[in-house]
Amino acid sequence: MTSIGFEIVLNRLLLIDMLESGENDMQIRNTMNALTIPAKEQHPLAAFFTPQTVAVIGATENVGSVGRTILENLTNGAFTGKVYPINPKRSHVLGLQAYPTISAIEEPIDLAVIVTPASTVPGIIAECAAQQIGAVIIISAGFKEIGADGALLEQQIQVAARSNRMRIIGPNCLGLMNPYTGLNATFANHLALPGGVGFISQSGALCTAVLDWSLRAHVGFSAFVSIGSMLDVSWGDLIDYLGDDPNTACIAIYMESIGDARSFLSAAREVARSKPIIVIKAGRTSAAAKAAASHTGTLAGSDAVLDAAFRRCGVLRVDSIAELFDMVEVLGKQPRPQGSRLTILTNAGGPGVLATDELIRGGGELATLSPETLAALNEILPAPWSHSNPVDILGDAEPDRYLHAAEIIAADQQSDGLLVVLTPQAMTDPTATAERMAKFAKQMHKPLLASWMGGEDVSAGDRLLSHAGIPTFDFPDTAAHVFTRMWQLSHNLQSLYETPVLAVGANLEMNRARVDSIIAAADSVGRLLLSEAEAKQILAAYAIPVVTTEVAQSPDQAVALAQRMGFPVVLKLVSATITHKMDVGGVKLNLNTETAVRRAYSAIRNSVTRLRGAEHFQGVSVQPMVQGSGYELILGSSCDAQFGPVLLFGSGGSLVEVFQDSALGLPPLNTTLARRMMERTRIMKALQGTRGQPPVDMLALEQLLVRFSQLVAEQPRIREIDINPLLVSHEQLIALDARVILHPPAELGHPLPRLAIRPYPTRYIDHWQLNDGTQLQVRPIRPEDEPKLVEFHHTLSEETVHNRYFQELKLGTRIAHDRLTRQCFIDYDRTLALVVEQHDPESQTDQIIAVGRLVKRHGRPEAEFALLVSDQFQGRGIGRNLLERLIGTARDEEIERVIGYILPGNMGMRHIATQLGFVAQRQSDYIEVVLTIPKQI
């Protein structure tokens, strides 16, 4: 089977289940996408970057005009496509035949570039839609940036564009370039050099500055895009495209606003594992979010939330344009480090010390040289060498001394990277040393950075190193800083995809009905602030342990409750309006007698009446005084304007705002993500045990965070929620206080925020029974399923594997961690994988017996399906049932076409597809089956 058609299908299947990862991710992804996208199924954005015909609407001969500059850029460069000027007042523009309207051109137009006044653009977009033009760049300004009138124009453009599924870049943008095809659809002065960087900027002015710098620095680009106001095409769309582009090695972004947060995070999570994404975000110092009623709302500023979002999707955030392109260069040329240990090779002590300081400050560490490495270095270096890291090989180091030392250091398994520093001294030869390093780089499989310090004396060596793919830096501390950022990115990606442990309660039915009834009761009286008792009932509904809390509306009731609970007790204010009880003397602790309870009740009521008014007092809550020591934590959530609900974890108690020891994360969490969130706090070290104190049950605490994130994800009416304090110790985890504030009901005209990351789709959990009575569960796949998938692959025969993957695929390859991580840790917005489980009574475990996968195609209402059923369960209706469920899922997800590829000999799968209404078309080596799903009315 060697036809091109078969190669297309085979590589599509492999793309669904990527075989490898690590340093070969990018190569595999690029190779697959180069082979798997037939011309008729090009990426929806391909017309922007590889058009054959371009129309410039507003082309003119006026010197200095945007319309003339764009036309000149398209016609005077290397672009070989046809260019059509549109100008109703001229028959020719710059020697080219001009057309009065887009409809006057008989040939189909791939890309239209609009440079006319804003008021004319909606009508032009309607004309383009009528001509079936799928890609439009709106250069024109004067839209929402000028106010309501401009925003209305944008609405009109969107209405006109929808009729043809038109994609629009802009408005108010510079345009875009594809240096590989010579396309320069911008009004910049020069075309960018071809290279591996996909650059996207929200600022057109910055684009021109970066372009000018890149031409001087000889930095090349695979794409150069000014995205403008993001009326339609967004960050996520372009990240998707560049992720599939074989010319793009990494993606650099200048961002002013996030736009569609879910789209960005979804695309970035998928692409960042294969291609580094580096972002500089303007506005870091803007005012934080306004203080909210909860502690969480006070502590969570919008920029900190953005940092948390970038960490969650594996994006590296940098602080300056210089650092942006430092990282672009180094990640484009060097492998990512597997650890934080750097070895510094230098001919001068001072630069080595400076590099060490920056390395440690950035979270890296000096590699400890092994005894074997030290012995080998002793044999080739002069006796006075440093005998430690940094490896100072002295000022008279000649090129061969550098080379031999580098070779020895590179072989040390305790080192994760090498920085070579050279200072020009009388005995050094910077150029010859660079030549040696250039040859050595070809055998180096770890990051290799260089700092040739000086000016003209080292310039030739700098050029040699750069051309050999070795990033060079003027100063060694800059190089050390870049290494630590490389490690941060590598570590973050590794930690994101560690296999988590299934949280206790993950398979339990939470008491969602109880939460619904509490919220309904509050709605019935127009109340948004829940009582502490109600808040704790919501926590308990999600298996979060809480201290017993009951409400008393008189001193006698308080005493009766205290007697039943047992002394000592705690009294706290119950108020429909006051959120911070401590501010009004609303908490009384360690009450040991009936008299103390009565006095505390009266003291709270009198204090509230004096400070706020009697109407703010609705009684007190009574709860037992929790005995024992521990750590007070805070666990909460509040809503960010861009990312929706955001989680907070950290040191709690009455001084929570003072200490501000907290970390943010985005729901939903698994145990791995919960642990990473906790690790970013100072209190984490104490929780793991310190000064003779036993550690907290960290697994139980991780699982508590997972359940809390599930609560936040499943209850969109909750605007803010705090557990403060959450008392944790070796013996217990228990919520002592809780606060919940609701969003107004959606029917009152207040849309509820959505999660930035789509949560686990519980709606697709179901049970069914086989004809022989076997009970099965079907549910979406989870990251925690990796061990079960390993066992599942052991149950597959060679024939089953061949039918699924169209080739032989060894068991070791199928169960590799990196591969299974891709299958289990999915973005539910892009992929829906359903697993079928059977409970094994002998082992008392649930075993996966089938997997069905639905993978959406970028930018199109289509998806591909794939099925795999364990051999011993084949022929029992599981495959048909699973495919029916995938079709139902596709309908829910507004997918219009479901496509599959089947080997001619796979009669069982062909029969199932035919029964379910798929239309089959025989190709030379495979069968394509397509099901069109009617739109729901």
Coordinates of N, CA, C and O in Angstrom, one line a residue, residues 7-104:
E7 N -1.2 7.1 2.2 CA -0.3 7.9 3.1 C -1.1 8.9 3.8 O -0.9 9.2 5.0
I8 N -2.0 9.6 3.1 CA -2.8 10.6 3.7 C -3.6 10.1 4.9 O -3.5 10.6 6.0
V9 N -4.3 9.0 4.7 CA -5.1 8.4 5.8 C -4.3 7.9 6.9 O -4.5 8.1 8.1
L10 N -3.2 7.2 6.5 CA -2.3 6.6 7.6 C -1.8 7.7 8.5 O -1.8 7.6 9.7
N11 N -1.3 8.8 7.9 CA -0.8 9.9 8.7 C -1.9 10.6 9.5 O -1.6 11.1 10.6
R12 N -3.1 10.6 9.0 CA -4.2 11.2 9.8 C -4.4 10.4 11.0 O -4.5 10.9 12.1
L13 N -4.4 9.1 10.9 CA -4.6 8.2 12.0 C -3.5 8.4 13.0 O -3.7 8.4 14.2
L14 N -2.3 8.5 12.5 CA -1.2 8.7 13.5 C -1.2 10.0 14.1 O -0.8 10.2 15.3
L15 N -1.8 11.0 13.5 CA -1.9 12.3 14.1 C -2.9 12.3 15.2 O -2.7 12.9 16.2
I16 N -4.0 11.5 15.1 CA -4.9 11.3 16.2 C -4.2 10.7 17.4 O -4.5 11.1 18.5
D17 N -3.4 9.7 17.2 CA -2.7 9.1 18.2 C -1.2 9.2 18.0 O -0.6 8.3 17.4
M18 N -0.7 10.4 18.4 CA 0.8 10.7 18.1 C 1.6 9.6 18.8 O 1.4 9.2 19.9
L19 N 2.6 9.1 18.0 CA 3.4 8.0 18.4 C 4.5 8.4 19.4 O 4.9 7.6 20.2
E20 N 5.0 9.5 19.3 CA 6.2 9.9 20.1 C 6.0 11.3 20.6 O 5.1 12.0 20.2
S21 N 6.9 11.8 21.4 CA 6.9 13.2 21.8 C 8.3 13.5 22.1 O 9.3 12.9 21.7
G22 N 8.5 14.5 23.0 CA 9.9 15.0 23.3 C 10.4 15.8 22.2 O 9.7 16.6 21.6
E23 N 11.7 15.7 22.0 CA 12.4 16.6 21.0 C 12.0 16.3 19.6 O 12.2 17.2 18.7
N24 N 11.3 15.2 19.3 CA 10.9 14.9 17.9 C 9.4 15.3 17.7 O 8.9 15.1 16.6
D25 N 8.7 15.9 18.7 CA 7.3 16.3 18.5 C 7.1 17.2 17.3 O 6.3 16.9 16.5
M26 N 7.9 18.2 17.2 CA 7.7 19.2 16.1 C 7.9 18.5 14.8 O 7.2 18.8 13.9
Q27 N 9.0 17.7 14.6 CA 9.3 17.1 13.4 C 8.1 16.2 13.0 O 7.7 16.2 11.8
I28 N 7.6 15.4 13.9 CA 6.5 14.5 13.6 C 5.3 15.3 13.2 O 4.6 15.0 12.2
R29 N 4.9 16.3 14.0 CA 3.7 17.1 13.7 C 3.8 17.7 12.3 O 2.9 17.7 11.5
N30 N 5.0 18.3 12.0 CA 5.1 19.0 10.7 C 5.0 18.0 9.6 O 4.4 18.2 8.5
T31 N 5.7 16.8 9.7 CA 5.7 15.8 8.7 C 4.3 15.3 8.4 O 3.8 15.2 7.3
M32 N 3.5 15.1 9.5 CA 2.2 14.6 9.3 C 1.3 15.6 8.6 O 0.5 15.3 7.7
N33 N 1.4 16.9 9.1 CA 0.5 17.9 8.5 C 0.9 18.2 7.0 O 0.0 18.5 6.2
A34 N 2.2 18.0 6.7 CA 2.6 18.2 5.3 C 1.9 17.1 4.4 O 1.6 17.3 3.3
L35 N 1.7 15.9 5.0 CA 1.2 14.8 4.2 C -0.3 14.6 4.3 O -0.9 14.1 3.4
T36 N -0.9 15.1 5.4 CA -2.3 14.7 5.7 C -3.3 15.6 5.2 O -4.5 15.3 5.3
I37 N -3.0 16.8 4.7 CA -4.1 17.7 4.3 C -4.2 17.8 2.8 O -3.4 18.5 2.2
P38 N -5.1 17.1 2.2 CA -5.3 17.2 0.7 C -5.6 18.6 0.3 O -6.1 19.4 1.2
A39 N -5.4 19.0 -0.9 CA -5.6 20.3 -1.4 C -7.1 20.8 -1.1 O -7.3 21.9 -0.8
K40 N -8.0 19.9 -1.3 CA -9.4 20.2 -1.1 C -9.8 20.5 0.3 O -10.9 20.9 0.6
E41 N -8.9 20.1 1.3 CA -9.2 20.2 2.7 C -8.1 21.0 3.4 O -7.7 20.8 4.5
Q42 N -7.6 22.1 2.7 CA -6.6 23.0 3.3 C -7.2 23.6 4.6 O -8.4 23.8 4.8
H43 N -6.3 24.0 5.5 CA -6.7 24.7 6.7 C -7.5 25.9 6.4 O -7.2 26.6 5.4
P44 N -8.5 26.2 7.1 CA -9.4 27.3 6.8 C -8.7 28.7 6.7 O -9.1 29.6 6.0
L45 N -7.5 28.8 7.3 CA -6.7 30.0 7.2 C -5.7 30.0 6.1 O -4.9 31.0 5.9
A46 N -5.6 28.9 5.4 CA -4.5 28.7 4.4 C -4.6 29.8 3.3 O -3.6 30.3 2.8
A47 N -5.8 30.3 3.0 CA -5.9 31.3 1.9 C -5.3 32.6 2.3 O -4.9 33.4 1.4
F48 N -5.1 32.9 3.6 CA -4.4 34.1 4.0 C -2.9 34.0 3.7 O -2.3 35.0 3.3
F49 N -2.3 32.8 3.8 CA -0.9 32.6 3.7 C -0.4 32.1 2.4 O 0.7 32.3 2.0
T50 N -1.3 31.4 1.7 CA -0.8 30.8 0.4 C -1.9 31.1 -0.7 O -2.3 30.2 -1.4
P51 N -2.3 32.3 -0.9 CA -3.3 32.6 -1.9 C -2.6 32.6 -3.3 O -1.4 32.9 -3.5
Q52 N -3.4 32.2 -4.3 CA -3.0 32.3 -5.7 C -3.5 33.6 -6.4 O -2.9 34.1 -7.3
T53 N -4.6 34.1 -5.8 CA -5.1 35.4 -6.4 C -5.5 36.3 -5.2 O -6.1 35.9 -4.2
V54 N -5.1 37.6 -5.4 CA -5.3 38.6 -4.3 C -5.9 39.8 -4.9 O -5.4 40.3 -5.9
A55 N -7.0 40.3 -4.3 CA -7.6 41.6 -4.7 C -7.3 42.6 -3.7 O -7.5 42.4 -2.5
V56 N -6.9 43.8 -4.1 CA -6.6 44.9 -3.2 C -7.7 46.0 -3.5 O -7.8 46.6 -4.5
I57 N -8.6 46.0 -2.5 CA -9.8 46.9 -2.6 C -9.5 48.2 -2.0 O -9.3 48.3 -0.8
G58 N -9.3 49.2 -2.9 CA -8.9 50.5 -2.4 C -7.5 50.8 -2.9 O -6.8 51.7 -2.5
A59 N -7.0 50.0 -3.9 CA -5.7 50.3 -4.5 C -5.7 51.6 -5.2 O -6.7 52.0 -5.8
T60 N -4.6 52.3 -5.1 CA -4.5 53.7 -5.7 C -3.1 54.0 -6.1 O -2.2 53.3 -5.7
E61 N -2.9 55.0 -6.9 CA -1.5 55.4 -7.2 C -1.1 56.6 -6.4 O 0.0 57.1 -6.6
N62 N -1.8 57.1 -5.4 CA -1.5 58.2 -4.6 C -0.2 57.9 -3.8 O -0.2 56.9 -3.1
V63 N 0.8 58.7 -4.0 CA 2.1 58.4 -3.3 C 2.0 58.5 -1.8 O 1.4 59.4 -1.3
G64 N 2.5 57.5 -1.2 CA 2.5 57.4 0.3 C 1.2 56.8 0.8 O 1.1 56.7 2.1
S65 N 0.3 56.5 0.0 CA -1.0 55.9 0.5 C -0.8 54.5 0.9 O 0.0 53.8 0.3
V66 N -1.7 54.0 1.8 CA -1.7 52.6 2.1 C -2.0 51.7 1.0 O -1.4 50.6 0.7
G67 N -3.0 52.1 0.2 CA -3.5 51.3 -0.9 C -2.4 51.1 -2.0 O -2.2 50.0 -2.6
R68 N -1.6 52.1 -2.2 CA -0.5 52.0 -3.2 C 0.6 51.1 -2.6 O 1.2 50.3 -3.3
T69 N 1.0 51.4 -1.3 CA 2.1 50.6 -0.7 C 1.8 49.1 -0.7 O 2.7 48.3 -1.1
I70 N 0.6 48.7 -0.4 CA 0.2 47.3 -0.4 C 0.3 46.7 -1.8 O 0.8 45.6 -2.0
L71 N -0.2 47.5 -2.8 CA -0.2 47.0 -4.1 C 1.3 46.8 -4.6 O 1.6 45.8 -5.3
E72 N 2.1 47.8 -4.3 CA 3.5 47.7 -4.7 C 4.2 46.5 -4.0 O 5.0 45.7 -4.6
N73 N 3.9 46.3 -2.7 CA 4.5 45.1 -2.0 C 4.1 43.8 -2.6 O 4.9 42.8 -2.6
L74 N 2.9 43.7 -3.1 CA 2.4 42.5 -3.7 C 3.0 42.2 -5.1 O 3.1 41.1 -5.5
T75 N 3.3 43.3 -5.8 CA 3.7 43.2 -7.2 C 5.2 43.3 -7.4 O 5.7 42.9 -8.5
N76 N 5.9 43.9 -6.5 CA 7.3 44.2 -6.8 C 8.2 43.2 -6.1 O 9.4 43.3 -6.2
G77 N 7.6 42.2 -5.4 CA 8.4 41.3 -4.6 C 8.5 39.9 -5.3 O 8.3 39.8 -6.5
A78 N 8.6 38.9 -4.5 CA 8.7 37.5 -5.0 C 7.4 36.8 -5.1 O 7.3 35.6 -5.5
F79 N 6.3 37.4 -4.8 CA 5.0 36.8 -4.8 C 4.6 36.5 -6.3 O 4.6 37.4 -7.1
T80 N 4.2 35.3 -6.6 CA 4.0 34.9 -8.0 C 2.5 34.8 -8.3 O 2.2 34.5 -9.5
G81 N 1.6 35.0 -7.3 CA 0.2 35.0 -7.6 C -0.3 36.2 -8.4 O 0.5 37.2 -8.6
K82 N -1.5 36.1 -8.8 CA -2.1 37.2 -9.6 C -2.7 38.3 -8.6 O -3.3 37.9 -7.6
V83 N -2.5 39.5 -8.9 CA -3.0 40.6 -8.1 C -3.9 41.5 -8.9 O -3.7 41.9 -10.0
Y84 N -5.1 41.8 -8.3 CA -6.1 42.6 -8.9 C -6.4 43.8 -8.1 O -7.0 43.8 -7.0
P85 N -6.1 45.0 -8.7 CA -6.5 46.3 -8.0 C -8.0 46.5 -8.2 O -8.5 46.3 -9.3
I86 N -8.7 47.0 -7.2 CA -10.1 47.4 -7.2 C -10.2 48.9 -7.0 O -9.8 49.3 -5.9
N87 N -10.6 49.6 -8.0 CA -10.7 51.0 -7.9 C -11.8 51.5 -8.9 O -11.5 51.4 -10.1
P88 N -12.9 51.9 -8.5 CA -14.0 52.3 -9.5 C -13.7 53.5 -10.3 O -14.4 53.8 -11.3
K89 N -12.7 54.3 -10.0 CA -12.4 55.5 -10.7 C -11.3 55.4 -11.7 O -11.0 56.4 -12.4
R90 N -10.6 54.3 -11.7 CA -9.5 54.1 -12.6 C -9.5 52.8 -13.4 O -10.0 51.8 -12.9
S91 N -9.0 52.9 -14.7 CA -9.0 51.6 -15.5 C -7.7 50.8 -15.2 O -7.7 49.6 -15.4
H92 N -6.7 51.5 -14.8 CA -5.4 50.9 -14.4 C -4.8 51.5 -13.2 O -5.0 52.7 -12.9
V93 N -4.1 50.7 -12.4 CA -3.4 51.2 -11.2 C -2.0 50.6 -11.2 O -1.9 49.4 -11.3
L94 N -1.0 51.5 -11.3 CA 0.4 51.0 -11.4 C 0.6 50.1 -12.5 O 1.4 49.1 -12.4
G95 N 0.0 50.3 -13.6 CA 0.1 49.5 -14.8 C -0.7 48.2 -14.8 O -0.7 47.5 -15.9
L96 N -1.4 47.9 -13.8 CA -2.3 46.7 -13.8 C -3.7 47.1 -14.1 O -4.2 48.2 -13.7
Q97 N -4.4 46.3 -14.8 CA -5.8 46.5 -15.1 C -6.6 46.6 -13.7 O -6.4 45.7 -12.9
A98 N -7.4 47.6 -13.6 CA -8.2 47.8 -12.4 C -9.6 47.4 -12.7 O -10.1 47.5 -13.8
Y99 N -10.3 47.1 -11.6 CA -11.7 46.6 -11.7 C -12.6 47.5 -10.8 O -12.2 47.9 -9.7
P100 N -13.8 47.8 -11.2 CA -14.6 48.7 -10.4 C -15.1 48.1 -9.1 O -15.3 48.7 -8.1
T101 N -15.4 46.8 -9.2 CA -15.9 46.0 -8.0 C -15.2 44.7 -8.0 O -14.7 44.2 -9.0
I102 N -15.4 44.0 -6.9 CA -14.8 42.6 -6.8 C -15.6 41.7 -7.7 O -15.0 40.7 -8.2
S103 N -16.9 41.9 -7.9 CA -17.7 41.1 -8.7 C -17.3 41.1 -10.2 O -17.7 40.3 -11.0
A104 N -16.6 42.2 -10.6 CA -16.2 42.3 -12.0 C -15.1 41.4 -12.4 O -14.8 41.3 -13.6

